[in-house]
Amino acid sequence: ATEFCGLRWSRFGMIASGASKQAELNKLLDENYMIRRSKKDVLPQLPEVIRQTIRIADETLPKTENVLQLFSENAKFKAESQEFKEWLEETLENRGKTLVFAHHSVLLDLAETIFKEKKWKYIKIDGSVSSEVRQELVKKYQSDPDIKGALLSETAAGIGTNFTEADTSIFLEMHWSHTTIAQCEGRNDRPGQLKNVLLMYPLMTDFEDYLQKMVFGKLSNTKRIIDGGIADSVEDMSILKMISIQYGVPIQKGKSAK
């Protein structure tokens, strides 16, 4: 922590979630612990991946008691928005096989409502689905061209699933863990993918603007350190802590951002 995590002290206590001596860390990992081949080296034929941010609205969320409630209120706001539903419906109408990611059930339920109304075939994987059933659903999605959508929990379906038949991923909301987002982005950007992959991030609130900046900043820093570059100057603390300080509320009820 002292050598490579940007150890420092603040009024919240010790913070060791940053990045320091990055070139030295990359050299240490590369020579002793890490065997890594980049995608461009081993999979030069893999199609391009495009991230697209879509500005649907520019609303300000009301103040909440804690950070986790901010995420919940943001999801509820989008799920209840007719404008957001219309955008999602039109986007799904114009895309082929699509992965739809969310963390909160209200947003997955919204997507499921649209699929039912349109009579589109789909699968759904959330925390209630066992690992055995998940694999069966993935096989079904991959083999059946009539299944248009996969409605996926970001934490339940972001690892160990292969959805190369889909060329579009829609993130109805962003998770606070950049590694979770990275795993989800890789569900259809993997060996076997023959089309360009489009990753869509629809935003509606100031909270989502800030969250996306932090998540993408962390993703960029991780990639640069592994590749031997220098990280950008994104705050050296967890995203939940950054949001806690930015909005002046604890991370969860009864807990401060320490």
Backbone as JSON, one array per atom type, in Angstrom:
{
  "sequence": "ATEFCGLRWSRFGMIASGASKQAELNKLLDENYMIRRSKKDVLPQLPEVIRQTIRIADETLPKTENVLQLFSENAKFKAESQEFKEWLEETLENRGKTLVFAHHSVLLDLAETIFKEKKWKYIKIDGSVSSEVRQELVKKYQSDPDIKGALLSETAAGIGTNFTEADTSIFLEMHWSHTTIAQCEGRNDRPGQLKNVLLMYPLMTDFEDYLQKMVFGKLSNTKRIIDGGIADSVEDMSILKMISIQYGVPIQKGKSAK",
  "N": [[0.83, -1.2, 0.0], [1.93, 1.24, 0.81], [3.94, 1.62, -1.1], [2.76, 1.42, -3.72], [0.08, 2.18, -3.8], [-0.54, 4.82, -3.48], [-0.57, 5.84, -0.84], [-2.04, 7.84, 1.61], [-3.11, 10.27, 4.04], [-6.22, 11.47, 5.17], [-8.93, 13.56, 6.35], [-10.74, 11.6, 6.68], [-9.36, 9.4, 7.36], [-6.93, 6.76, 6.7], [-6.09, 6.44, 3.3], [-5.74, 4.19, 0.78], [-6.15, 3.54, -1.9], [-5.24, 4.4, -4.29], [-2.93, 5.19, -6.95], [0.49, 4.83, -7.4], [3.97, 5.17, -8.33], [3.78, 3.87, -10.84], [5.04, 2.9, -13.21], [7.11, 1.39, -12.11], [5.59, -0.52, -10.75], [4.31, -1.82, -12.89], [6.55, -2.96, -14.16], [7.43, -4.72, -12.13], [5.21, -6.46, -11.94], [5.15, -7.47, -14.54], [7.62, -8.81, -14.82], [7.64, -10.72, -12.79], [5.1, -11.77, -11.99], [3.03, -11.71, -13.89], [1.67, -12.93, -16.85], [0.85, -11.75, -19.78], [-1.06, -11.19, -22.65], [-2.05, -8.87, -24.95], [-5.26, -7.99, -26.33], [-5.07, -7.04, -28.93], [-2.83, -8.33, -29.83], [-3.24, -11.15, -29.69], [-5.75, -11.53, -30.72], [-6.19, -10.27, -33.32], [-8.16, -10.18, -35.2], [-10.5, -9.59, -33.95], [-13.5, -7.78, -33.86], [-14.23, -4.19, -33.82], [-14.91, -2.3, -30.82], [-17.31, -0.1, -29.64], [-18.0, 2.53, -27.5], [-20.88, 4.25, -26.55], [-22.35, 7.16, -25.42], [-25.52, 8.29, -24.51], [-27.45, 11.08, -24.27], [-30.35, 11.51, -22.72], [-31.91, 12.99, -20.98], [-31.49, 15.74, -18.65], [-31.51, 15.79, -15.7], [-31.69, 16.68, -12.2], [-31.05, 14.85, -9.38], [-32.93, 14.55, -6.34], [-31.73, 15.32, -3.02], [-30.4, 12.68, -1.06], [-30.28, 10.34, 1.75], [-28.03, 8.75, 1.84], [-25.3, 7.3, -0.1], [-25.88, 4.81, -1.4], [-28.6, 4.97, -1.53], [-28.84, 6.97, -3.39], [-28.16, 5.64, -5.77], [-30.33, 3.87, -5.86], [-32.53, 5.65, -6.04], [-31.95, 6.87, -8.45], [-32.25, 4.74, -10.24], [-34.97, 4.2, -9.87], [-36.08, 6.61, -10.76], [-35.45, 6.52, -13.52], [-36.8, 4.19, -14.27], [-39.42, 4.94, -13.98], [-39.75, 6.84, -15.87], [-41.33, 7.94, -18.71], [-40.2, 8.92, -20.99], [-37.7, 7.69, -20.98], [-38.47, 5.01, -21.22], [-39.62, 5.04, -23.77], [-37.39, 5.68, -25.32], [-35.8, 3.39, -24.87], [-37.43, 1.37, -25.89], [-37.61, 2.1, -28.62], [-34.91, 1.94, -29.34], [-34.31, -0.78, -28.91], [-36.0, -1.83, -30.81], [-34.7, -1.19, -33.14], [-32.33, -2.54, -33.11], [-30.41, -5.62, -33.3], [-29.88, -8.81, -31.87], [-29.58, -8.3, -28.44], [-27.95, -7.35, -25.41], [-29.11, -6.49, -22.25], [-28.27, -4.68, -19.54], [-28.5, -4.21, -15.98], [-28.48, -3.12, -12.55], [-30.4, -2.76, -10.55], [-33.59, -4.2, -9.84], [-35.91, -2.9, -10.71], [-35.31, -1.68, -13.11], [-34.57, -3.81, -14.78], [-37.06, -5.01, -14.77], [-38.54, -3.09, -16.14], [-37.42, -3.3, -18.73], [-38.17, -5.93, -19.24], [-40.94, -5.67, -19.32], [-41.25, -4.23, -21.71], [-40.3, -6.13, -23.59], [-42.24, -8.1, -23.29], [-44.57, -6.71, -24.04], [-44.0, -6.23, -26.72], [-43.86, -8.75, -27.59], [-41.43, -10.06, -27.96], [-38.95, -12.57, -27.92], [-36.99, -13.59, -25.11], [-34.34, -14.01, -22.67], [-33.73, -14.14, -19.12], [-31.47, -13.33, -16.61], [-30.8, -13.18, -13.3], [-29.99, -12.67, -9.81], [-31.5, -14.71, -8.7], [-31.34, -16.91, -10.27], [-29.96, -20.07, -10.7], [-26.53, -21.26, -11.1], [-26.34, -23.43, -12.83], [-28.71, -23.27, -14.33], [-28.29, -20.8, -15.48], [-26.23, -21.29, -17.37], [-27.58, -22.95, -19.13], [-29.5, -21.17, -20.1], [-27.83, -19.34, -21.4], [-26.79, -20.95, -23.46], [-29.15, -21.43, -24.83], [-29.79, -18.85, -25.7], [-27.63, -18.32, -27.39], [-27.97, -20.19, -29.4], [-30.5, -19.93, -30.51], [-31.87, -18.07, -32.95], [-34.15, -16.54, -32.82], [-34.43, -15.47, -30.33], [-34.37, -12.42, -29.02], [-33.43, -10.76, -26.92], [-31.31, -10.52, -23.95], [-31.79, -10.2, -20.65], [-29.99, -8.95, -18.1], [-28.55, -9.17, -14.9], [-26.1, -7.06, -13.59], [-24.28, -7.98, -11.69], [-24.83, -10.69, -11.45], [-24.65, -11.87, -13.96], [-22.36, -11.01, -15.16], [-19.97, -12.36, -15.26], [-18.34, -15.24, -16.57], [-20.07, -15.86, -18.67], [-21.02, -16.22, -22.09], [-21.86, -14.3, -24.73], [-21.71, -13.98, -27.58], [-23.37, -13.87, -29.78], [-24.78, -11.56, -29.65], [-24.58, -8.18, -30.67], [-24.87, -5.8, -29.45], [-24.87, -3.99, -26.43], [-26.77, -2.71, -23.82], [-26.56, -0.53, -21.2], [-28.55, 0.02, -18.68], [-28.1, 1.3, -16.35], [-25.19, 2.34, -14.48], [-22.95, 0.33, -12.68], [-21.31, 0.78, -9.48], [-18.82, -0.35, -9.34], [-15.96, -0.41, -11.19], [-14.7, -2.66, -12.18], [-16.76, -4.5, -12.33], [-18.3, -3.36, -14.39], [-16.43, -3.56, -16.48], [-16.26, -6.36, -16.76], [-18.89, -6.92, -17.57], [-18.96, -5.55, -20.01], [-17.37, -7.2, -21.47], [-18.85, -9.43, -22.16], [-19.9, -9.88, -24.72], [-17.83, -9.06, -26.26], [-15.57, -10.87, -27.21], [-13.66, -13.88, -28.03], [-14.96, -15.34, -30.97], [-16.81, -13.47, -31.6], [-18.13, -11.83, -34.36], [-18.98, -9.43, -35.29], [-18.95, -5.8, -35.14], [-19.05, -4.37, -31.91], [-21.42, -2.63, -30.02], [-21.61, -0.57, -27.26], [-23.89, 0.81, -25.21], [-24.7, 3.65, -23.31], [-27.15, 5.1, -21.75], [-27.93, 8.24, -20.36], [-29.48, 10.18, -17.77], [-29.38, 11.87, -15.58], [-27.63, 14.23, -13.41], [-26.17, 12.88, -11.52], [-25.56, 10.46, -12.81], [-23.85, 11.43, -14.77], [-21.57, 12.19, -13.28], [-20.92, 9.73, -12.09], [-20.35, 8.12, -14.36], [-18.06, 9.41, -15.35], [-16.24, 8.86, -13.27], [-16.17, 6.02, -13.25], [-15.33, 5.34, -15.89], [-12.89, 6.64, -15.8], [-11.5, 5.14, -13.87], [-11.41, 2.67, -15.23], [-9.79, 3.35, -17.39], [-7.41, 4.0, -16.05], [-6.69, 1.52, -14.89], [-6.19, -0.05, -17.17], [-4.04, 1.39, -18.28], [-2.02, 1.11, -16.34], [-1.58, -1.67, -16.34], [-0.75, -1.98, -18.97], [1.59, -0.63, -18.89], [1.65, 2.11, -18.9], [1.0, 5.51, -17.73], [-1.22, 6.42, -15.2], [-4.21, 8.46, -15.33], [-5.16, 11.48, -13.55], [-7.31, 10.69, -11.77], [-9.3, 10.74, -8.82], [-7.8, 9.16, -6.0], [-9.34, 7.02, -4.63], [-12.05, 4.87, -3.6], [-14.91, 4.56, -5.77], [-17.39, 4.78, -4.51], [-16.65, 6.19, -2.21], [-15.78, 8.58, -3.37], [-18.18, 9.54, -4.42], [-19.58, 9.86, -2.07], [-18.19, 11.99, -0.84], [-18.48, 13.96, -2.81], [-21.26, 14.4, -2.81], [-21.8, 14.82, -0.17], [-22.85, 12.96, 1.67], [-23.19, 9.97, 3.72], [-21.88, 6.66, 2.79], [-23.58, 4.48, 3.26], [-26.49, 4.04, 5.33], [-25.81, 5.32, 8.48], [-23.06, 5.07, 8.22], [-19.96, 6.57, 7.49], [-17.81, 7.95, 4.89], [-15.18, 6.44, 5.19]],
  "CA": [[0.0, 0.0, 0.0], [2.82, 2.41, 0.9], [4.73, 1.77, -2.32], [2.08, 1.48, -5.01], [-1.34, 2.55, -3.71], [-0.7, 6.24, -3.21], [-0.98, 5.95, 0.56], [-2.09, 9.18, 2.18], [-4.07, 10.43, 5.13], [-7.18, 12.56, 5.03], [-9.77, 13.67, 7.53], [-11.53, 10.37, 6.77], [-8.49, 8.31, 7.76], [-5.95, 6.33, 5.72], [-6.6, 6.12, 1.97], [-4.73, 3.41, 0.06], [-6.81, 2.99, -3.09], [-4.8, 5.17, -5.44], [-1.9, 4.61, -7.81], [1.77, 5.53, -7.36], [5.09, 4.4, -8.88], [3.08, 2.97, -11.76], [6.0, 2.24, -14.1], [7.8, 0.37, -11.31], [4.62, -1.59, -10.5], [4.14, -2.58, -14.12], [7.77, -3.75, -14.36], [7.39, -5.79, -11.14], [4.19, -7.43, -12.34], [5.51, -8.07, -15.83], [8.78, -9.68, -14.69], [7.53, -11.73, -11.74], [3.8, -12.33, -11.66], [1.99, -11.56, -14.9], [1.86, -13.3, -18.25], [-0.29, -11.07, -20.4], [-1.06, -10.88, -24.07], [-3.16, -7.96, -25.19], [-6.24, -8.43, -27.33], [-4.61, -6.72, -30.28], [-1.79, -9.27, -30.22], [-3.71, -12.52, -29.84], [-7.02, -11.56, -31.44], [-6.2, -9.11, -34.21], [-9.35, -10.2, -36.03], [-11.68, -9.25, -33.16], [-14.06, -6.51, -34.36], [-14.12, -2.98, -33.01], [-15.88, -2.04, -29.76], [-17.62, 1.33, -29.59], [-18.81, 3.01, -26.39], [-21.71, 5.39, -26.94], [-23.14, 7.79, -24.36], [-26.72, 8.92, -25.06], [-28.05, 12.03, -23.35], [-31.81, 11.49, -22.87], [-32.39, 14.12, -20.19], [-30.46, 16.33, -17.8], [-32.23, 16.05, -14.46], [-30.94, 16.68, -10.94], [-31.7, 14.02, -8.38], [-33.07, 15.16, -5.02], [-30.75, 14.87, -2.02], [-30.77, 11.46, -0.35], [-29.62, 10.17, 3.05], [-26.75, 8.07, 1.68], [-24.9, 7.05, -1.48], [-26.61, 3.68, -1.97], [-29.95, 5.45, -1.84], [-28.72, 7.71, -4.64], [-28.26, 4.65, -6.85], [-31.71, 3.37, -5.88], [-33.42, 6.7, -6.53], [-31.66, 7.07, -9.87], [-32.88, 3.63, -10.96], [-36.42, 4.4, -9.79], [-36.41, 7.73, -11.65], [-35.41, 6.07, -14.92], [-37.83, 3.18, -14.48], [-40.73, 5.6, -14.02], [-39.73, 7.86, -16.92], [-41.92, 7.54, -19.99], [-39.21, 9.28, -22.01], [-36.68, 6.65, -20.98], [-39.09, 3.8, -21.76], [-39.78, 5.22, -25.22], [-36.06, 5.57, -25.93], [-35.37, 1.99, -24.81], [-38.26, 0.61, -26.82], [-37.2, 2.43, -29.99], [-33.55, 1.43, -29.54], [-34.41, -2.24, -29.05], [-36.69, -2.08, -32.08], [-33.79, -0.97, -34.26], [-31.12, -3.34, -32.95], [-30.6, -7.07, -33.38], [-29.77, -9.46, -30.57], [-29.09, -7.26, -27.55], [-27.81, -7.59, -23.97], [-29.61, -5.36, -21.46], [-27.71, -4.8, -18.19], [-28.9, -3.29, -14.91], [-28.23, -3.63, -11.2], [-31.66, -2.76, -9.8], [-34.64, -5.0, -10.47], [-36.94, -2.06, -11.34], [-34.91, -1.41, -14.49], [-34.75, -5.06, -15.52], [-38.51, -5.19, -14.93], [-38.96, -2.19, -17.22], [-37.03, -3.93, -19.99], [-39.0, -7.13, -19.41], [-42.27, -5.2, -19.74], [-41.18, -3.9, -23.14], [-40.2, -7.36, -24.36], [-43.54, -8.77, -23.25], [-45.51, -5.93, -24.84], [-43.64, -6.4, -28.12], [-43.86, -10.19, -27.87], [-40.09, -10.49, -28.34], [-38.41, -13.64, -27.08], [-35.85, -13.14, -24.32], [-33.98, -14.74, -21.46], [-33.44, -13.24, -18.01], [-30.57, -13.9, -15.6], [-30.53, -12.34, -12.14], [-29.45, -13.4, -8.69], [-32.34, -15.83, -8.32], [-31.13, -18.0, -11.22], [-28.8, -20.88, -10.32], [-25.45, -21.29, -12.09], [-26.66, -24.46, -13.84], [-29.76, -22.73, -15.21], [-27.68, -19.71, -16.24], [-25.53, -21.82, -18.52], [-28.59, -23.43, -20.07], [-30.09, -19.99, -20.73], [-26.84, -18.8, -22.32], [-26.79, -21.83, -24.63], [-30.4, -21.19, -25.55], [-29.68, -17.55, -26.36], [-26.63, -18.4, -28.44], [-28.38, -21.11, -30.47], [-31.83, -19.61, -31.04], [-31.84, -16.74, -33.58], [-35.39, -15.81, -32.55], [-34.34, -14.82, -29.02], [-33.83, -11.08, -29.3], [-32.78, -10.09, -25.81], [-30.89, -11.15, -22.7], [-31.91, -9.23, -19.57], [-28.91, -9.46, -17.26], [-28.06, -8.48, -13.71], [-24.68, -6.76, -13.76], [-23.47, -8.77, -10.78], [-25.11, -12.12, -11.58], [-24.36, -12.4, -15.31], [-21.21, -10.32, -15.72], [-18.78, -13.23, -15.27], [-18.55, -16.63, -16.94], [-21.1, -16.05, -19.68], [-20.56, -15.91, -23.44], [-23.0, -13.84, -25.52], [-21.16, -13.44, -28.82], [-24.41, -13.68, -30.79], [-25.28, -10.19, -29.52], [-23.6, -7.15, -31.05], [-25.22, -4.58, -28.74], [-25.13, -4.04, -24.98], [-27.35, -1.47, -23.29], [-26.41, -0.43, -19.75], [-29.62, 0.88, -18.19], [-27.46, 2.07, -15.28], [-23.81, 1.93, -14.26], [-22.58, -0.15, -11.35], [-20.24, 1.6, -8.89], [-17.53, -1.03, -9.46], [-15.48, -0.37, -12.58], [-14.38, -4.01, -12.61], [-18.04, -5.11, -12.73], [-18.63, -2.83, -15.71], [-15.5, -4.15, -17.43], [-16.68, -7.75, -16.98], [-20.12, -6.91, -18.37], [-18.62, -5.12, -21.37], [-16.7, -8.29, -22.15], [-19.7, -10.61, -22.4], [-20.01, -10.14, -26.16], [-16.56, -8.69, -26.88], [-14.73, -12.01, -26.87], [-13.46, -14.77, -29.18], [-16.2, -15.82, -31.57], [-17.58, -12.32, -32.04], [-17.84, -11.54, -35.76], [-19.48, -8.1, -35.64], [-18.57, -4.71, -34.25], [-19.86, -4.36, -30.7], [-21.83, -1.3, -29.57], [-21.94, -0.48, -25.84], [-24.71, 2.02, -25.1], [-24.89, 4.15, -21.95], [-28.12, 6.21, -21.71], [-27.84, 9.03, -19.13], [-30.62, 11.09, -17.56], [-29.22, 12.71, -14.4], [-26.29, 14.73, -13.08], [-25.52, 11.81, -10.78], [-25.0, 9.52, -13.78], [-22.71, 12.1, -15.4], [-20.43, 12.1, -12.37], [-20.59, 8.32, -11.95], [-19.7, 7.64, -15.58], [-16.71, 9.98, -15.39], [-15.41, 8.15, -12.32], [-16.03, 4.62, -13.67], [-14.48, 5.29, -17.08], [-11.56, 7.04, -15.38], [-10.89, 3.98, -13.22], [-11.14, 1.69, -16.27], [-8.63, 3.84, -18.14], [-6.22, 3.88, -15.21], [-6.33, 0.1, -14.76], [-5.61, -0.47, -18.44], [-2.74, 2.03, -18.48], [-1.03, 0.53, -15.43], [-1.27, -3.01, -16.84], [-0.04, -1.84, -20.24], [2.87, 0.03, -18.67], [1.54, 3.56, -19.04], [0.8, 6.3, -16.51], [-2.64, 6.65, -14.97], [-4.7, 9.83, -15.25], [-5.29, 11.98, -12.18], [-8.61, 10.45, -11.15], [-9.12, 10.68, -7.37], [-7.28, 7.87, -5.58], [-10.17, 6.39, -3.62], [-13.11, 4.11, -4.23], [-15.95, 5.37, -6.38], [-18.4, 5.07, -3.48], [-16.11, 7.25, -1.36], [-15.78, 9.81, -4.14], [-19.56, 10.02, -4.48], [-19.91, 10.28, -0.71], [-17.61, 13.32, -0.63], [-19.08, 14.87, -3.78], [-22.65, 14.72, -2.47], [-21.9, 15.16, 1.23], [-23.68, 12.0, 2.4], [-22.46, 8.71, 3.98], [-22.06, 5.63, 1.78], [-24.85, 3.85, 3.61], [-27.07, 4.57, 6.56], [-25.03, 5.13, 9.71], [-21.63, 4.9, 7.95], [-19.34, 7.67, 6.75], [-16.88, 7.51, 3.84], [-13.85, 6.27, 5.74]],
  "C": [[0.87, 1.25, 0.0], [3.52, 2.68, -0.42], [3.88, 2.12, -3.54], [0.63, 1.96, -4.97], [-1.56, 4.0, -3.32], [-1.15, 6.52, -1.79], [-0.94, 7.4, 1.03], [-3.15, 9.21, 3.27], [-4.97, 11.62, 4.83], [-7.99, 12.65, 6.31], [-10.66, 12.45, 7.72], [-10.68, 9.18, 7.22], [-7.5, 7.96, 6.66], [-6.64, 5.95, 4.41], [-5.49, 5.43, 1.2], [-5.35, 2.76, -1.17], [-6.42, 3.77, -4.34], [-3.77, 4.44, -6.27], [-0.65, 5.45, -7.73], [2.86, 4.59, -7.86], [4.59, 3.38, -9.91], [4.02, 2.23, -12.7], [6.72, 1.12, -13.37], [6.87, -0.81, -11.03], [4.43, -2.45, -11.73], [5.34, -3.49, -14.38], [7.8, -4.95, -13.39], [6.4, -6.87, -11.52], [4.62, -8.2, -13.58], [6.64, -9.09, -15.68], [8.57, -10.85, -13.74], [6.18, -12.44, -11.63], [2.82, -12.43, -12.83], [2.46, -12.03, -16.27], [0.64, -12.75, -18.99], [-0.06, -10.85, -21.87], [-2.27, -10.01, -24.35], [-4.04, -8.49, -26.31], [-5.74, -8.19, -28.75], [-3.53, -7.67, -30.78], [-2.32, -10.66, -30.53], [-5.01, -12.63, -30.62], [-7.11, -10.36, -32.39], [-7.46, -9.04, -35.07], [-10.61, -9.79, -35.27], [-12.21, -7.87, -33.58], [-13.95, -5.37, -33.34], [-15.23, -2.91, -31.96], [-16.06, -0.53, -29.64], [-18.47, 1.61, -28.35], [-19.58, 4.24, -26.83], [-22.51, 5.89, -25.74], [-24.31, 8.53, -24.99], [-27.34, 9.8, -23.99], [-29.56, 12.09, -23.61], [-32.44, 12.67, -22.15], [-31.25, 14.63, -19.34], [-31.09, 16.77, -16.48], [-31.28, 16.03, -13.26], [-31.7, 15.85, -9.92], [-31.84, 14.78, -7.06], [-32.06, 14.58, -4.05], [-31.28, 13.64, -1.29], [-29.97, 11.35, 0.95], [-28.24, 9.52, 2.93], [-26.51, 7.76, 0.21], [-25.7, 5.92, -2.11], [-28.04, 4.06, -2.31], [-29.96, 6.29, -3.11], [-28.86, 6.77, -5.84], [-29.7, 4.16, -6.99], [-32.67, 4.4, -6.45], [-33.2, 6.98, -8.02], [-32.32, 5.99, -10.72], [-34.39, 3.81, -10.99], [-36.87, 5.52, -10.72], [-36.45, 7.28, -13.11], [-36.52, 5.07, -15.22], [-39.21, 3.8, -14.62], [-40.83, 6.63, -15.14], [-40.3, 7.32, -18.23], [-40.94, 7.83, -21.13], [-38.14, 8.2, -22.13], [-37.24, 5.36, -21.57], [-39.21, 3.89, -23.27], [-38.44, 5.1, -25.92], [-35.63, 4.11, -25.99], [-36.15, 1.15, -25.81], [-37.83, 0.84, -28.27], [-35.82, 1.86, -30.3], [-33.56, -0.08, -29.75], [-35.04, -2.62, -30.38], [-35.71, -2.06, -33.24], [-32.47, -1.74, -34.16], [-31.44, -4.82, -33.09], [-30.57, -7.69, -31.99], [-28.99, -8.53, -29.61], [-29.02, -7.75, -26.11], [-28.26, -6.33, -23.24], [-29.15, -5.56, -20.01], [-28.32, -3.79, -17.24], [-28.53, -3.94, -13.58], [-29.53, -3.74, -10.4], [-32.77, -3.46, -10.57], [-35.68, -4.13, -11.18], [-36.59, -1.77, -12.79], [-34.96, -2.68, -15.35], [-36.22, -5.34, -15.75], [-39.06, -4.3, -16.03], [-38.65, -2.8, -18.57], [-37.9, -5.15, -20.27], [-40.41, -6.77, -19.86], [-42.3, -4.89, -21.22], [-41.12, -5.16, -23.99], [-41.53, -8.11, -24.39], [-44.56, -8.04, -24.11], [-45.27, -6.12, -26.34], [-43.66, -7.86, -28.57], [-42.52, -10.65, -28.46], [-39.64, -11.6, -27.39], [-37.16, -13.14, -26.35], [-35.53, -14.16, -23.23], [-33.69, -13.71, -20.37], [-32.59, -13.96, -16.98], [-30.34, -12.86, -14.51], [-30.05, -13.22, -11.0], [-30.25, -14.61, -8.26], [-32.13, -17.06, -9.19], [-29.85, -18.76, -10.84], [-27.76, -20.9, -11.45], [-25.73, -22.3, -13.19], [-27.68, -23.93, -14.84], [-29.2, -21.59, -16.06], [-27.01, -20.23, -17.5], [-26.49, -22.35, -19.58], [-29.24, -22.26, -20.81], [-29.13, -19.36, -21.74], [-26.8, -19.63, -23.6], [-28.03, -21.6, -25.49], [-30.33, -19.88, -26.33], [-28.74, -17.62, -27.56], [-27.11, -19.21, -29.64], [-29.7, -20.75, -31.14], [-31.83, -18.2, -31.63], [-33.08, -15.91, -33.3], [-35.39, -15.13, -31.18], [-33.63, -13.49, -29.2], [-33.0, -10.53, -28.16], [-32.34, -10.99, -24.68], [-30.91, -10.05, -21.64], [-31.02, -9.71, -18.43], [-28.62, -8.56, -16.06], [-26.57, -8.27, -13.86], [-23.79, -7.6, -12.86], [-23.67, -10.27, -10.94], [-24.67, -12.69, -12.92], [-23.13, -11.77, -15.94], [-19.95, -11.16, -15.84], [-19.17, -14.63, -15.72], [-19.65, -16.88, -17.94], [-20.59, -15.56, -21.03], [-21.77, -15.57, -24.31], [-22.53, -13.24, -26.84], [-22.18, -13.29, -29.94], [-24.99, -12.27, -30.75], [-24.19, -9.21, -29.93], [-23.88, -5.82, -30.36], [-25.4, -4.87, -27.25], [-25.66, -2.69, -24.55], [-27.24, -1.51, -21.77], [-27.46, 0.56, -19.23], [-29.15, 1.75, -17.03], [-26.04, 1.54, -15.14], [-23.65, 1.44, -12.83], [-21.44, 0.71, -10.82], [-18.87, 0.93, -8.96], [-17.09, -1.03, -10.93], [-15.11, -1.76, -13.08], [-15.65, -4.77, -13.02], [-18.45, -4.65, -14.12], [-17.72, -3.45, -16.77], [-15.88, -5.59, -17.76], [-17.94, -7.8, -17.85], [-19.84, -6.51, -19.81], [-17.99, -6.27, -22.17], [-17.56, -9.5, -22.45], [-19.89, -10.91, -23.88], [-18.79, -9.67, -26.94], [-15.53, -9.74, -26.51], [-14.56, -12.9, -28.09], [-14.77, -15.37, -29.66], [-17.09, -14.7, -32.05], [-17.16, -11.93, -33.45], [-18.27, -10.14, -36.18], [-18.9, -7.05, -34.7], [-19.56, -4.66, -33.08], [-20.14, -2.92, -30.29], [-22.26, -1.38, -28.11], [-22.63, 0.85, -25.6], [-24.96, 2.38, -23.64], [-25.85, 5.34, -21.97], [-28.09, 6.91, -20.35], [-29.03, 9.98, -19.03], [-30.41, 12.07, -16.42], [-27.78, 13.19, -14.21], [-25.49, 13.68, -12.32], [-24.87, 10.81, -11.74], [-23.81, 10.12, -14.52], [-21.45, 11.92, -14.56], [-19.97, 10.65, -12.25], [-19.86, 7.78, -13.18], [-18.27, 8.16, -15.69], [-15.78, 9.2, -14.47], [-15.14, 6.71, -12.78], [-15.11, 4.52, -14.88], [-13.06, 5.72, -16.75], [-10.8, 5.89, -14.73], [-10.53, 2.91, -14.25], [-9.89, 2.08, -17.07], [-7.35, 3.68, -17.34], [-5.75, 2.44, -15.09], [-5.64, -0.39, -16.02], [-4.21, 0.12, -18.63], [-1.66, 1.42, -17.6], [-0.6, -0.86, -15.92], [-0.44, -2.95, -18.11], [1.3, -1.13, -20.1], [2.84, 1.53, -18.84], [1.37, 4.23, -17.69], [-0.68, 6.63, -16.39], [-2.96, 8.14, -14.99], [-4.89, 10.22, -13.78], [-6.72, 11.87, -11.68], [-8.37, 10.24, -9.65], [-8.77, 9.26, -6.93], [-8.08, 7.3, -4.41], [-11.3, 5.67, -4.34], [-14.19, 5.05, -4.78], [-17.04, 5.72, -5.37], [-17.92, 6.2, -2.56], [-16.13, 8.59, -2.09], [-17.19, 10.41, -4.22], [-20.0, 10.56, -3.12], [-19.42, 11.7, -0.44], [-18.26, 14.34, -1.56], [-20.47, 15.33, -3.37], [-22.86, 14.97, -0.98], [-22.8, 14.25, 2.04], [-22.85, 10.75, 2.67], [-22.73, 7.7, 2.89], [-23.35, 4.86, 2.01], [-25.28, 4.34, 4.97], [-26.18, 4.25, 7.76], [-23.55, 4.99, 9.51], [-21.11, 6.06, 7.13], [-18.33, 7.1, 5.76], [-15.47, 7.45, 4.38], [-13.09, 5.22, 4.96]]
}
